[in-house]
Coordinates of C-alpha atoms and ligand atoms in Angstrom, one line a residue:
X1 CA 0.0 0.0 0.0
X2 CA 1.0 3.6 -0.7
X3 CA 0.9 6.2 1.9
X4 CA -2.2 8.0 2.1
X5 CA -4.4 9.8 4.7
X6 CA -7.7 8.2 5.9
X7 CA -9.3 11.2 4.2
X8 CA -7.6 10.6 1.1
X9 CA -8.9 7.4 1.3
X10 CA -12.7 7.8 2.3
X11 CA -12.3 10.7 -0.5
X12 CA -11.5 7.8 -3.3
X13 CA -14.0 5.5 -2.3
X14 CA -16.6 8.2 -2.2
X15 CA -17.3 7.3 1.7
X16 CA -18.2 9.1 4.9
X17 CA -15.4 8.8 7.7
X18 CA -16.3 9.4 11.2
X19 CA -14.5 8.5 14.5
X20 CA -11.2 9.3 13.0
X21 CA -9.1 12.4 12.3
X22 CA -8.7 12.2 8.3
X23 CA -5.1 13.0 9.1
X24 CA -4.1 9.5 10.0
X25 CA -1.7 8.3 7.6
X26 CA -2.6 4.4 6.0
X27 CA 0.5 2.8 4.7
X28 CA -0.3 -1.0 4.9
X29 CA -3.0 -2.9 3.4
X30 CA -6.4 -3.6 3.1
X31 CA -7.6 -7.0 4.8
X32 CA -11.0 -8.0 4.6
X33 CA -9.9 -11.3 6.9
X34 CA -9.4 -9.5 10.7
X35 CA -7.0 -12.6 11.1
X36 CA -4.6 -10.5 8.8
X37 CA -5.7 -6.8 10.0
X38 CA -2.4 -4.7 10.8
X39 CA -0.6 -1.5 12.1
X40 CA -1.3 0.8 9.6
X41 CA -3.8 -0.8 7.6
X42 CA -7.2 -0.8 7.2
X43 CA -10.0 -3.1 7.5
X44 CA -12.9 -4.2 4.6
X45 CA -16.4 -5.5 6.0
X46 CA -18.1 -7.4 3.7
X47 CA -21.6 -8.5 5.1
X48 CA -20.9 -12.2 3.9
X49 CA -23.8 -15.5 3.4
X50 CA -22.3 -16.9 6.7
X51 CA -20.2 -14.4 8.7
X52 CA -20.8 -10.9 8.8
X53 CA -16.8 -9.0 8.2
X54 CA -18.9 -6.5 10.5
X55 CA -19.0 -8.2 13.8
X56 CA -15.2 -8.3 13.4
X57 CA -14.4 -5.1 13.1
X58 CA -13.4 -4.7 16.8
X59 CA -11.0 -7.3 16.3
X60 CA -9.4 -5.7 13.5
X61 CA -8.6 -2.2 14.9
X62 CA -7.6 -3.9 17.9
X63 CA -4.9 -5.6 15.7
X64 CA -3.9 -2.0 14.9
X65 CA -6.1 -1.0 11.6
X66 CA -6.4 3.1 11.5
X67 CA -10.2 2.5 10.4
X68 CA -12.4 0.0 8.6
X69 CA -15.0 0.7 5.1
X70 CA -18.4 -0.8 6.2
X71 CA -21.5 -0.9 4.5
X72 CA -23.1 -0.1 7.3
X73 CA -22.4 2.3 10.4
X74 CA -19.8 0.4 13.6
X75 CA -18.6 2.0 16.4
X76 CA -15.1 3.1 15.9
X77 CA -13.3 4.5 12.8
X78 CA -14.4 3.5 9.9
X79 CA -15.3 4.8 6.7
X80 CA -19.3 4.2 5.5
X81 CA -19.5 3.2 1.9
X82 CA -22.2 2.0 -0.1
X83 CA -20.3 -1.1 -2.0
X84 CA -17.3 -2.5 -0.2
X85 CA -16.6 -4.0 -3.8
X86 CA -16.8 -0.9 -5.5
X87 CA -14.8 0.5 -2.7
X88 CA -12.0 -2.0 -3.1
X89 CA -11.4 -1.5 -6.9
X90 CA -11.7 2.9 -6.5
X91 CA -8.7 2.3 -3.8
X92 CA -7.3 -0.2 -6.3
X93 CA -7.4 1.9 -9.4
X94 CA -6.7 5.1 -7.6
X95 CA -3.2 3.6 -6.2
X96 CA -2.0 1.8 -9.5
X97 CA -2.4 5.0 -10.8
X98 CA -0.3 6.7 -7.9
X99 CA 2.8 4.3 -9.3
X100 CA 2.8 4.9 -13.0
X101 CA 6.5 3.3 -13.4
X102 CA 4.8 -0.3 -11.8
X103 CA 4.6 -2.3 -15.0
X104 CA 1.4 -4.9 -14.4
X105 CA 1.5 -8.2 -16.4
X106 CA -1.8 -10.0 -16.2
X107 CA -2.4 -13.8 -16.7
X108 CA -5.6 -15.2 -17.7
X109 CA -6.0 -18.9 -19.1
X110 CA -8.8 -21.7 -18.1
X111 CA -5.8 -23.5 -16.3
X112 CA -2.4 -23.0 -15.2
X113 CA -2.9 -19.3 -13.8
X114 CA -1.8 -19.7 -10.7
X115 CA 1.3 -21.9 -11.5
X116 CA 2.4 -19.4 -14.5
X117 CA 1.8 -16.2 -12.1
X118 CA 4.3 -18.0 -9.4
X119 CA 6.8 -18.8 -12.2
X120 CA 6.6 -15.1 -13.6
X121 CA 6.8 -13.9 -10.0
X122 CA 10.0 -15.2 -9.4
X123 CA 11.4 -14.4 -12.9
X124 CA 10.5 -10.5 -12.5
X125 CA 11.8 -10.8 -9.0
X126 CA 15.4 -11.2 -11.0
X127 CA 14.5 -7.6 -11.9
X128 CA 12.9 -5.8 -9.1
X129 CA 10.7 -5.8 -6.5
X130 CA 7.5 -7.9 -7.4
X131 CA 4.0 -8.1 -6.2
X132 CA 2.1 -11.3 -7.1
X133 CA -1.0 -12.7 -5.7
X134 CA -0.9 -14.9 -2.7
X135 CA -2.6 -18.0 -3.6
X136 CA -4.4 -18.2 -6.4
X137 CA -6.6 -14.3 -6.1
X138 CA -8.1 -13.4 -9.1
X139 CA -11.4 -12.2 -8.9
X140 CA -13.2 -9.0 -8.1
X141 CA -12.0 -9.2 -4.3
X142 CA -8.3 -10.6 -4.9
X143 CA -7.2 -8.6 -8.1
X144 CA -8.1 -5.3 -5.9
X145 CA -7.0 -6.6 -3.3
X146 CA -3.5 -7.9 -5.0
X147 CA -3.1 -4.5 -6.5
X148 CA -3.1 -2.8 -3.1
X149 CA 0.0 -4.6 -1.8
X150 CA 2.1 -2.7 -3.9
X151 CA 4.3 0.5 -2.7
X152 CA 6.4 2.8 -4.3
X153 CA 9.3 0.0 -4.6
X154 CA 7.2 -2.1 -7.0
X155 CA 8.8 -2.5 -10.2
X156 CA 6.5 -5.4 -11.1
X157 CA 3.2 -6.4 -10.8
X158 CA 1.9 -9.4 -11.6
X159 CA -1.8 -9.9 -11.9
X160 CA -4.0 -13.2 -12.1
X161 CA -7.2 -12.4 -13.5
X162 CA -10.5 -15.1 -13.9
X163 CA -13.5 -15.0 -15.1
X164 CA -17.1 -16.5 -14.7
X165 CA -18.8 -14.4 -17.2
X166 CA -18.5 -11.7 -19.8
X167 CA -17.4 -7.9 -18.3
X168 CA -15.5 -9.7 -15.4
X169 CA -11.3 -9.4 -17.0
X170 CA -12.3 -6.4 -18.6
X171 CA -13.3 -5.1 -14.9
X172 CA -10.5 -6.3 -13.8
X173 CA -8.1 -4.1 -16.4
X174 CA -9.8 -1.3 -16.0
X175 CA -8.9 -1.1 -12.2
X176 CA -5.1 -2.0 -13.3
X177 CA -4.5 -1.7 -17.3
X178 CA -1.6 -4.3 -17.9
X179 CA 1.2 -3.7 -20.5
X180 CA 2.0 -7.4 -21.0
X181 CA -1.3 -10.1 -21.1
X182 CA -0.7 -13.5 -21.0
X183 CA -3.2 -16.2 -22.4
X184 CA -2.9 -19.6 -21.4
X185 CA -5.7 -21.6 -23.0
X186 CA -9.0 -21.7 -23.2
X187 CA -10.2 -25.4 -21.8
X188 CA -14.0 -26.2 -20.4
X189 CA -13.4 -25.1 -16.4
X190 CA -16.5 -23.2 -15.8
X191 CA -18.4 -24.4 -19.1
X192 CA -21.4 -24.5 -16.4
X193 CA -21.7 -20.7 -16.5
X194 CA -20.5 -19.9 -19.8
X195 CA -22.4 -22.3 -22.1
X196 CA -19.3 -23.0 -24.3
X197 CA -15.6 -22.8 -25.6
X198 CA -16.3 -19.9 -27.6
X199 CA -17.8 -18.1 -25.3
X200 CA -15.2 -18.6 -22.6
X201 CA -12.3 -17.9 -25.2
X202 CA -14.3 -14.3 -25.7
X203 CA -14.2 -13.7 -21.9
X204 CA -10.6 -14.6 -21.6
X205 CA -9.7 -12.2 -24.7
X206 CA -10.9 -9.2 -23.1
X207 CA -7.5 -9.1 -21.2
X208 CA -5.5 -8.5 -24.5
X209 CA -8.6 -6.3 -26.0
X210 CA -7.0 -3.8 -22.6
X211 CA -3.7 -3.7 -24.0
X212 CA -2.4 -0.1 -25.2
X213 CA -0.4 -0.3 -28.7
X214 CA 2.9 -0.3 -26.9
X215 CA 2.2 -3.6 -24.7
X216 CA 2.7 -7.4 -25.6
X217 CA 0.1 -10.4 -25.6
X218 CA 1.7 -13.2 -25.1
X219 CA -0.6 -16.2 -26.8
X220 CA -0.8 -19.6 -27.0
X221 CA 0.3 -20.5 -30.4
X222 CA -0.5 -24.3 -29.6
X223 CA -4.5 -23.3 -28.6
X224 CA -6.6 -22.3 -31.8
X225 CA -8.8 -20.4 -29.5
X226 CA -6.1 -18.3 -27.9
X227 CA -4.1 -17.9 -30.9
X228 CA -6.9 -16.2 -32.9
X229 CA -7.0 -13.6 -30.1
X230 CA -4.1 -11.6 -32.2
X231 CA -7.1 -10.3 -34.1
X232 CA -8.7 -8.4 -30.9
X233 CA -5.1 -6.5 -30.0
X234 CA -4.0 -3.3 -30.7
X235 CA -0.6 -4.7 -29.0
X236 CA 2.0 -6.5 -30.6
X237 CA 1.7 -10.3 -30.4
X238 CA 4.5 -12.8 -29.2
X239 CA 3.5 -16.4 -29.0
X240 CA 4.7 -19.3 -27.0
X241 CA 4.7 -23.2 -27.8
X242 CA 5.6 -26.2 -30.2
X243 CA 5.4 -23.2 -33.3
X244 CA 5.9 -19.9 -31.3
X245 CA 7.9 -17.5 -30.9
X246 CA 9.4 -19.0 -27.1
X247 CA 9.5 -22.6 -27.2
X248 CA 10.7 -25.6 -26.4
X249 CA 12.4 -28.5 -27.7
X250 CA 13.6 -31.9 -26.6
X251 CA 11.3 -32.4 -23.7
X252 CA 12.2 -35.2 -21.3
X253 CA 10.2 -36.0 -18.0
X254 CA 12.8 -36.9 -15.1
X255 CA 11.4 -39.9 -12.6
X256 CA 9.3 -37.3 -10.8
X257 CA 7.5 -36.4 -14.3
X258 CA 9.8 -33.1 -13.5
X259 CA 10.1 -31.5 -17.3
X260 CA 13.9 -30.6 -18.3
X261 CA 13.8 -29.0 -21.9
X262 CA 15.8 -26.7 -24.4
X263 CA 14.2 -23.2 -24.4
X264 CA 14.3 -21.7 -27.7
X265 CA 13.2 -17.4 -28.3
X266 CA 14.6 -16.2 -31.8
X267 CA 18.4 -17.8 -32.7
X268 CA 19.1 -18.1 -28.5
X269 CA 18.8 -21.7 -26.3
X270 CA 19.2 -22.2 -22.8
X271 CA 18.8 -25.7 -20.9
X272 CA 15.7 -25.8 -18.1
X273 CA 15.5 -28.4 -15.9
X274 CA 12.1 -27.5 -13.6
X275 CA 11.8 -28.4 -9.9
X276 CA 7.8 -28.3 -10.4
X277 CA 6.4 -31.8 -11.7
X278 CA 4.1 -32.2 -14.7
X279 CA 4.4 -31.8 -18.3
X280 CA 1.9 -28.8 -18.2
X281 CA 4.5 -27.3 -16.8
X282 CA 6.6 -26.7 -20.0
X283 CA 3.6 -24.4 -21.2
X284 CA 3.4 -22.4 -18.4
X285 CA 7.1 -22.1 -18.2
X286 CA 7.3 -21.0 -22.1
X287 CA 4.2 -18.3 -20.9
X288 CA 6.2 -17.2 -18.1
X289 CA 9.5 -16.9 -20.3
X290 CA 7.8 -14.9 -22.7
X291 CA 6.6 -12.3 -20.6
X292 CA 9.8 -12.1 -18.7
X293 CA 12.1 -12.0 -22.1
X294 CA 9.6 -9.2 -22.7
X295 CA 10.4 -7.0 -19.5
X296 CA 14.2 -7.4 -20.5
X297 CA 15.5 -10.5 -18.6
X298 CA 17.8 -12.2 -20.5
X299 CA 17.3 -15.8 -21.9
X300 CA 19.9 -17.4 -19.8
X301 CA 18.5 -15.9 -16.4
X302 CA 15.4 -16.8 -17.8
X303 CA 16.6 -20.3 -17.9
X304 CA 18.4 -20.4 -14.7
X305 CA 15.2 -19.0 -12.9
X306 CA 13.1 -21.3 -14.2
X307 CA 15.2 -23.7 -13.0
X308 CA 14.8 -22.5 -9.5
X309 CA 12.0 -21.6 -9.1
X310 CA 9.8 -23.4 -6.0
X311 CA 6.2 -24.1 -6.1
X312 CA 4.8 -21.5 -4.0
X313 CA 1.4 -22.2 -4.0
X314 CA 0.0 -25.3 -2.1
X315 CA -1.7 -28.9 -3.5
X316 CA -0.4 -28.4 -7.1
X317 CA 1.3 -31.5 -8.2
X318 CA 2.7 -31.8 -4.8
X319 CA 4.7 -34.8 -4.6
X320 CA 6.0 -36.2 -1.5
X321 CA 7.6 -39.3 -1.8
X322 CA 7.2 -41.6 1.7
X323 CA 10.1 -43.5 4.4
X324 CA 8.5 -46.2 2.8
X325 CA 8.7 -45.6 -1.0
X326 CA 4.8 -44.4 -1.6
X327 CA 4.6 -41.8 -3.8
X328 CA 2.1 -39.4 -3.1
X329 CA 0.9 -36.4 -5.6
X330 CA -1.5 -34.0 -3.9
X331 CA -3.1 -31.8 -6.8
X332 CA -6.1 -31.1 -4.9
X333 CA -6.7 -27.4 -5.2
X334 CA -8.8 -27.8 -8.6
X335 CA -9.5 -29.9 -10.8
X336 CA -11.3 -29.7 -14.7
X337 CA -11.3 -32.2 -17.7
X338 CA -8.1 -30.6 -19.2
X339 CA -6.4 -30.4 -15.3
X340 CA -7.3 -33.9 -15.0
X341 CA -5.6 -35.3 -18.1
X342 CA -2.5 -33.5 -17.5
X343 CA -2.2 -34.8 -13.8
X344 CA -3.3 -38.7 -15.0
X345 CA -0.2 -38.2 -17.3
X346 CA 2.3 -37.0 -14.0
X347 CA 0.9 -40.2 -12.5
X348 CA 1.6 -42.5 -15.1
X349 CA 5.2 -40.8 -15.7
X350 CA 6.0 -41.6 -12.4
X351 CA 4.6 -45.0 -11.8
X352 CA 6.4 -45.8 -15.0
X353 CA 9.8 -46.4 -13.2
X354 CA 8.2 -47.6 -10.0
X355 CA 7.4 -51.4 -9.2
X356 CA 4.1 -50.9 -7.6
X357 CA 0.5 -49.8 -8.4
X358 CA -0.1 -46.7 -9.7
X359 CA -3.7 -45.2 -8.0
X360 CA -5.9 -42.4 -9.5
X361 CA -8.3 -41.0 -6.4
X362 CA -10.3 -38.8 -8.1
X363 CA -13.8 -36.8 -7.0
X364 CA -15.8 -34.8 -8.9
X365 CA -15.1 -31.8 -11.5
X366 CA -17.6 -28.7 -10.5
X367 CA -19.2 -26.3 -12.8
X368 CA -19.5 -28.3 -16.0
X369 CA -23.1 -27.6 -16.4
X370 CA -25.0 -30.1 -18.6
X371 CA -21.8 -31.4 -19.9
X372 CA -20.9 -33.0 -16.3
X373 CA -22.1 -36.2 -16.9
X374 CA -20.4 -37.2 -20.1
X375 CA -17.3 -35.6 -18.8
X376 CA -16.9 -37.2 -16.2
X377 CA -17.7 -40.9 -17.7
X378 CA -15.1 -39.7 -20.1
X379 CA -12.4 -38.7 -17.4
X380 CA -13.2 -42.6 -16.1
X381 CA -12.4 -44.0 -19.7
X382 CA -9.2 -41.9 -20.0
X383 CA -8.3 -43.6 -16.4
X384 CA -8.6 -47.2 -17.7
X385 CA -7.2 -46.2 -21.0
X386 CA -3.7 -44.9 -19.4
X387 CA -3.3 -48.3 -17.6
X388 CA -3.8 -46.8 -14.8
X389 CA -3.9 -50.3 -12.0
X390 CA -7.0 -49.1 -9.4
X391 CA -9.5 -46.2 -9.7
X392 CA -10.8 -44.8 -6.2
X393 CA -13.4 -42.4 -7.7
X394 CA -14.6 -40.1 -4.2
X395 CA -18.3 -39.0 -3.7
X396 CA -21.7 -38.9 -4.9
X397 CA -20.9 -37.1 -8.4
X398 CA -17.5 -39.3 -9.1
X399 CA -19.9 -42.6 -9.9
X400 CA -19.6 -41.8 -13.3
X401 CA -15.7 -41.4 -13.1
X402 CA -16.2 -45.5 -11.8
X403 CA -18.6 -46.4 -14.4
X404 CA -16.3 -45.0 -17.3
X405 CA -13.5 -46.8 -16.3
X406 CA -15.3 -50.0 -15.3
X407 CA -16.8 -50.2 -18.9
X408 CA -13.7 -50.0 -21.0
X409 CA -13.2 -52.8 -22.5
X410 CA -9.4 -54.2 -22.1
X411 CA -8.6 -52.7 -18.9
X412 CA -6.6 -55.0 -15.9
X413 CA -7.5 -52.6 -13.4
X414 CA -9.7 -52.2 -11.2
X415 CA -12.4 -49.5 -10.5
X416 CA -13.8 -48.5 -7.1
X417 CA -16.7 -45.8 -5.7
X418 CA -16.5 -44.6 -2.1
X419 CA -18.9 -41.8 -0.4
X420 CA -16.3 -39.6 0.8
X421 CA -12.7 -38.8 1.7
X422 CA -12.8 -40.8 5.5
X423 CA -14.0 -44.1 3.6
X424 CA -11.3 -42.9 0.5
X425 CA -8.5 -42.5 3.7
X426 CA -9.9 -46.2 5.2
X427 CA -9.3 -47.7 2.2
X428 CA -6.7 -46.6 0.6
X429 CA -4.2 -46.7 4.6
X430 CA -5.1 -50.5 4.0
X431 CA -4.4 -50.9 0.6
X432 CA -1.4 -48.9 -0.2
X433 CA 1.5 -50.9 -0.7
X434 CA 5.5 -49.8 -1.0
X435 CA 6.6 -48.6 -4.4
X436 CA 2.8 -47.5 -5.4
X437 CA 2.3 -43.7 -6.5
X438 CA -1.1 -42.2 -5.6
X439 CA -3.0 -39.0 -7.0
X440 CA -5.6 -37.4 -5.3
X441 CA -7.6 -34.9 -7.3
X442 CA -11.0 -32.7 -7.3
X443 CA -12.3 -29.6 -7.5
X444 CA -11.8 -27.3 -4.6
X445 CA -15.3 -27.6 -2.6
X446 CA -14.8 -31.2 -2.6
X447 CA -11.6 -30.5 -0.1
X448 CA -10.1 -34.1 -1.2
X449 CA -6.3 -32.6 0.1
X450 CA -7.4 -34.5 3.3
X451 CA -6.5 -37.5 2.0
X452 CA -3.1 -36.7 0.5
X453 CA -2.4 -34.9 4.2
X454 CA -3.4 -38.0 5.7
X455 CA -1.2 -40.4 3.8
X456 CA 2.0 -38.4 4.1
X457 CA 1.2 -37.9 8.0
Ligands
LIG1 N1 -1.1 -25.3 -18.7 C1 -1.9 -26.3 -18.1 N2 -2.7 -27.1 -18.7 C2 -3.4 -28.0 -18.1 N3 -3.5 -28.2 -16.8 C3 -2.7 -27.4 -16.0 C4 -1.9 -26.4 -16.6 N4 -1.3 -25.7 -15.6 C5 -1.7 -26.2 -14.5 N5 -2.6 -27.2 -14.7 C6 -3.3 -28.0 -13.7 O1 -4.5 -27.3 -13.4 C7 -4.7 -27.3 -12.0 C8 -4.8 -25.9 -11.5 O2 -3.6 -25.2 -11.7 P1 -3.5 -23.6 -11.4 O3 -3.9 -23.5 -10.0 O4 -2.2 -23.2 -11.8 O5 -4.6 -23.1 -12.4 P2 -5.6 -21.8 -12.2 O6 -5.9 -21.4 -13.7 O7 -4.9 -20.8 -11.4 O8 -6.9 -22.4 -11.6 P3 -8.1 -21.5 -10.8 O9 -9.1 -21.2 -11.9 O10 -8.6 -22.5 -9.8 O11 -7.5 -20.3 -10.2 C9 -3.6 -28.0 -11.3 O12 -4.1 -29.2 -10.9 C10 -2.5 -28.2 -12.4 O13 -1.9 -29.4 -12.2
LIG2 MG1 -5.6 -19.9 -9.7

């Protein structure tokens, strides 16, 4: 956060301050979890379904916020708006604007956001002082809220943005116009809301519609749908992948399906061997070194950052390999159809050099809308179909993940349905043998990271 008075700020969001001396200087951020409230800072109520943000603002200023925006009138200092939303991206906007030199990259993409903005993070980093999201924020309450965390030492800023409908990036760059936007793909994660492909690939195009003529999109050369996108920029164009501009060549999984490759931009190479597991990976990476080429890092730090770089965000092809030889990959945070492949390829990778059995525990993909059925007998086909030895499909929407895999023909395997993640942990503590490798994957809601938690205990 910038340094500004408290009537600066109730100013900006168009809000009425009371209980406070608009002289009180803010210089740390906005929290809108009281858990997080600090010195300096200031506090964001949000009514909430479940808990009200306002009961908490005691808690907050006794952690040392200056004031807290409300929607409706607290005792204490606090600053009465109308929106708390609307409140956020006003503060947002008016402090990006505050730090002209701060160059903001968004990343958009139906998967691999998170993972690409964590890569890019710590290749800017080589460069200057960086602000990313934590986690995976990228929505009308974590863009703003992202945004805010940067101070007049930000070089940087890296920006995930998502959408569940039409307007929502283009919201989101108009609170913070990036210079640089990076699509990933366009797959079917909330098909549910959107209706189809197309559709989504027109939300996700709105970030490179924001551009200014003196940015860069950085597209997916390998994904029709985000390659087409050139059309809608007045930016120049860079693309990554097998036939783009940044790419990579001789790609070789290690025995933790870690990818080591040759990454090519123009007439230069460097060698990348990644820490992060997956073969997705190598897209992200290319995504990442594009951008980062693009803000003047040179190809071999590229390389050598890429190299090093950690996964900072939790449950992403998180392998842990056990006193006992089990291998376990937690990729729990998410899952979709396209997510789902990619990590059913890691396990197989991995399996492929171990003696034992190689187990898919899988529950259900969220937000598919009426294509949810077929997709998920389909993800259950693509199960048997990668050899894959026993199936432990999790919960009352995962029967069709079973009955997909149980009705391919060929298959030595073996399919199983349990209710939830206890019976999933029952099972699977009596089962699990040295040398096997175990996924666990689902969407968020379905919270199936208890059961890679409870088999690395
Ligand atoms: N380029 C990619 N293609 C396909 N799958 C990917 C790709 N990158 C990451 N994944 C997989 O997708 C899942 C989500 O990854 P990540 O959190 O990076 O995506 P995201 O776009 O930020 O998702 P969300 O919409 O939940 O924020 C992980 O399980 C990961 O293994
Ligand atoms: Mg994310």
């Amino acid at each position: 956060m910038i340094d500004m008075t408290l009537g600066e700020v109730a100013d900006v969001v168009g809000g009425r301050l009371s209980g406070a001396d608009p002289r009180l200087r803010v210089d740390a951020p906005v929290e809108f979890d009281s858990r997080k409230a600090r010195p300096g800072g200031l506090f964001l109520a949000f009514p909430g379904e479940h808990v009200d943000g306002h009961s908490y603002v005691g808690d907050a200023l006794a952690a040392g916020a200056v004031a807290a925006i409300v929607t409706r009138p607290v005792d204490g200092p606090s600053i009465l708006v109308s929106d708390g939303h609307a409140a956020l991206a006003a503060l947002a906007a008016h402090v990006i604007r505050r730090l002209p030199d701060v160059f903001v990259v968004g990343v958009t993409g139906s998967s691999g956001k998170t993972s690409t903005k964590d890569l890019l993070a710590q290749l800017l980093e080589r460069l200057g002082p960086t602000v990313a999201p934590p986690e995976s924020f990228n929505n009308e309450l974590g863009h703003p809220y992202t945004v805010l965390l940067s101070t007049v030492d930000t070089k940087y800023l890296v920006l995930e943005t998502s959408a569940r409908g039409t307007g929502h990036i283009r919201y989101l760059t108009e609170i913070a116009p990036p210079r640089i936007g990076v699509v990933l793909n366009v797959g079917s994660a909330h098909l549910g809301e959107f209706g189809s492909r197309a559709a989504i690939a027109q939300a996700k195009g709105e970030l490179v519609e924001a551009l200014p003529a003196d940015g860069v999109a950085i597209l997916n050369a390998d994904d029709p749908l985000v390659a087409t996108m050139a059309s809608r920029t007045a930016a120049r164009v860079v693309t990554f992948g097998a036939a783009g501009d940044v790419s990579a060549s001789d790609v070789r999984l290690d025995e933790l399906s870690r990818p080591r490759f040759t990454l090519r931009a123009g007439d230069a190479s460097a060698q990348v061997a990644m820490r992060l597991s997956g073969e997705h990976q190598v897209a992200n990476a290319l995504a990442a070194a594009a951008a980062a080429l693009e803000c003047g890092l040179p190809l071999p730090e590229v390389a050598d950052a890429l190299s090093q770089a950690a996964p900072r965000s939790k449950w992403r092809m998180e392998i842990t390999e056990r006193p006992d030889g089990v291998v376990v990959i937690n990729d729990a945070y998410n899952a979709n159809p396209e997510s789902m492949r990619a990590a059913l390829d890691g396990l197989v990778r991995i399996g492929s050099d171990r003696r034992g059995n190689t187990w898919a525990v899988l529950g259900p993909m969220a937000e598919l809308g009426d294509s949810s059925p077929a997709e998920h007998e389909a993800l259950g086909r693509a199960v048997a179909d990668s050899g894959i030895d026993r199936l432990v499909a999790v919960g009352d929407e995962s029967r069709g993940i079973a009955r997909g895999a149980a009705g391919q023909d060929g298959w030595a395997g073996e399919a199983e349905w349990v209710p939830d993640a206890e019976a999933a942990i029952t099972l699977l503590r009596k089962e699990v043998q040295p040398g096997d490798v175990v996924l666990v994957k689902a969407s968020r809601a379905v919270g199936l990271e208890r059961v890679a938690l409870e088999l690395v205990r």
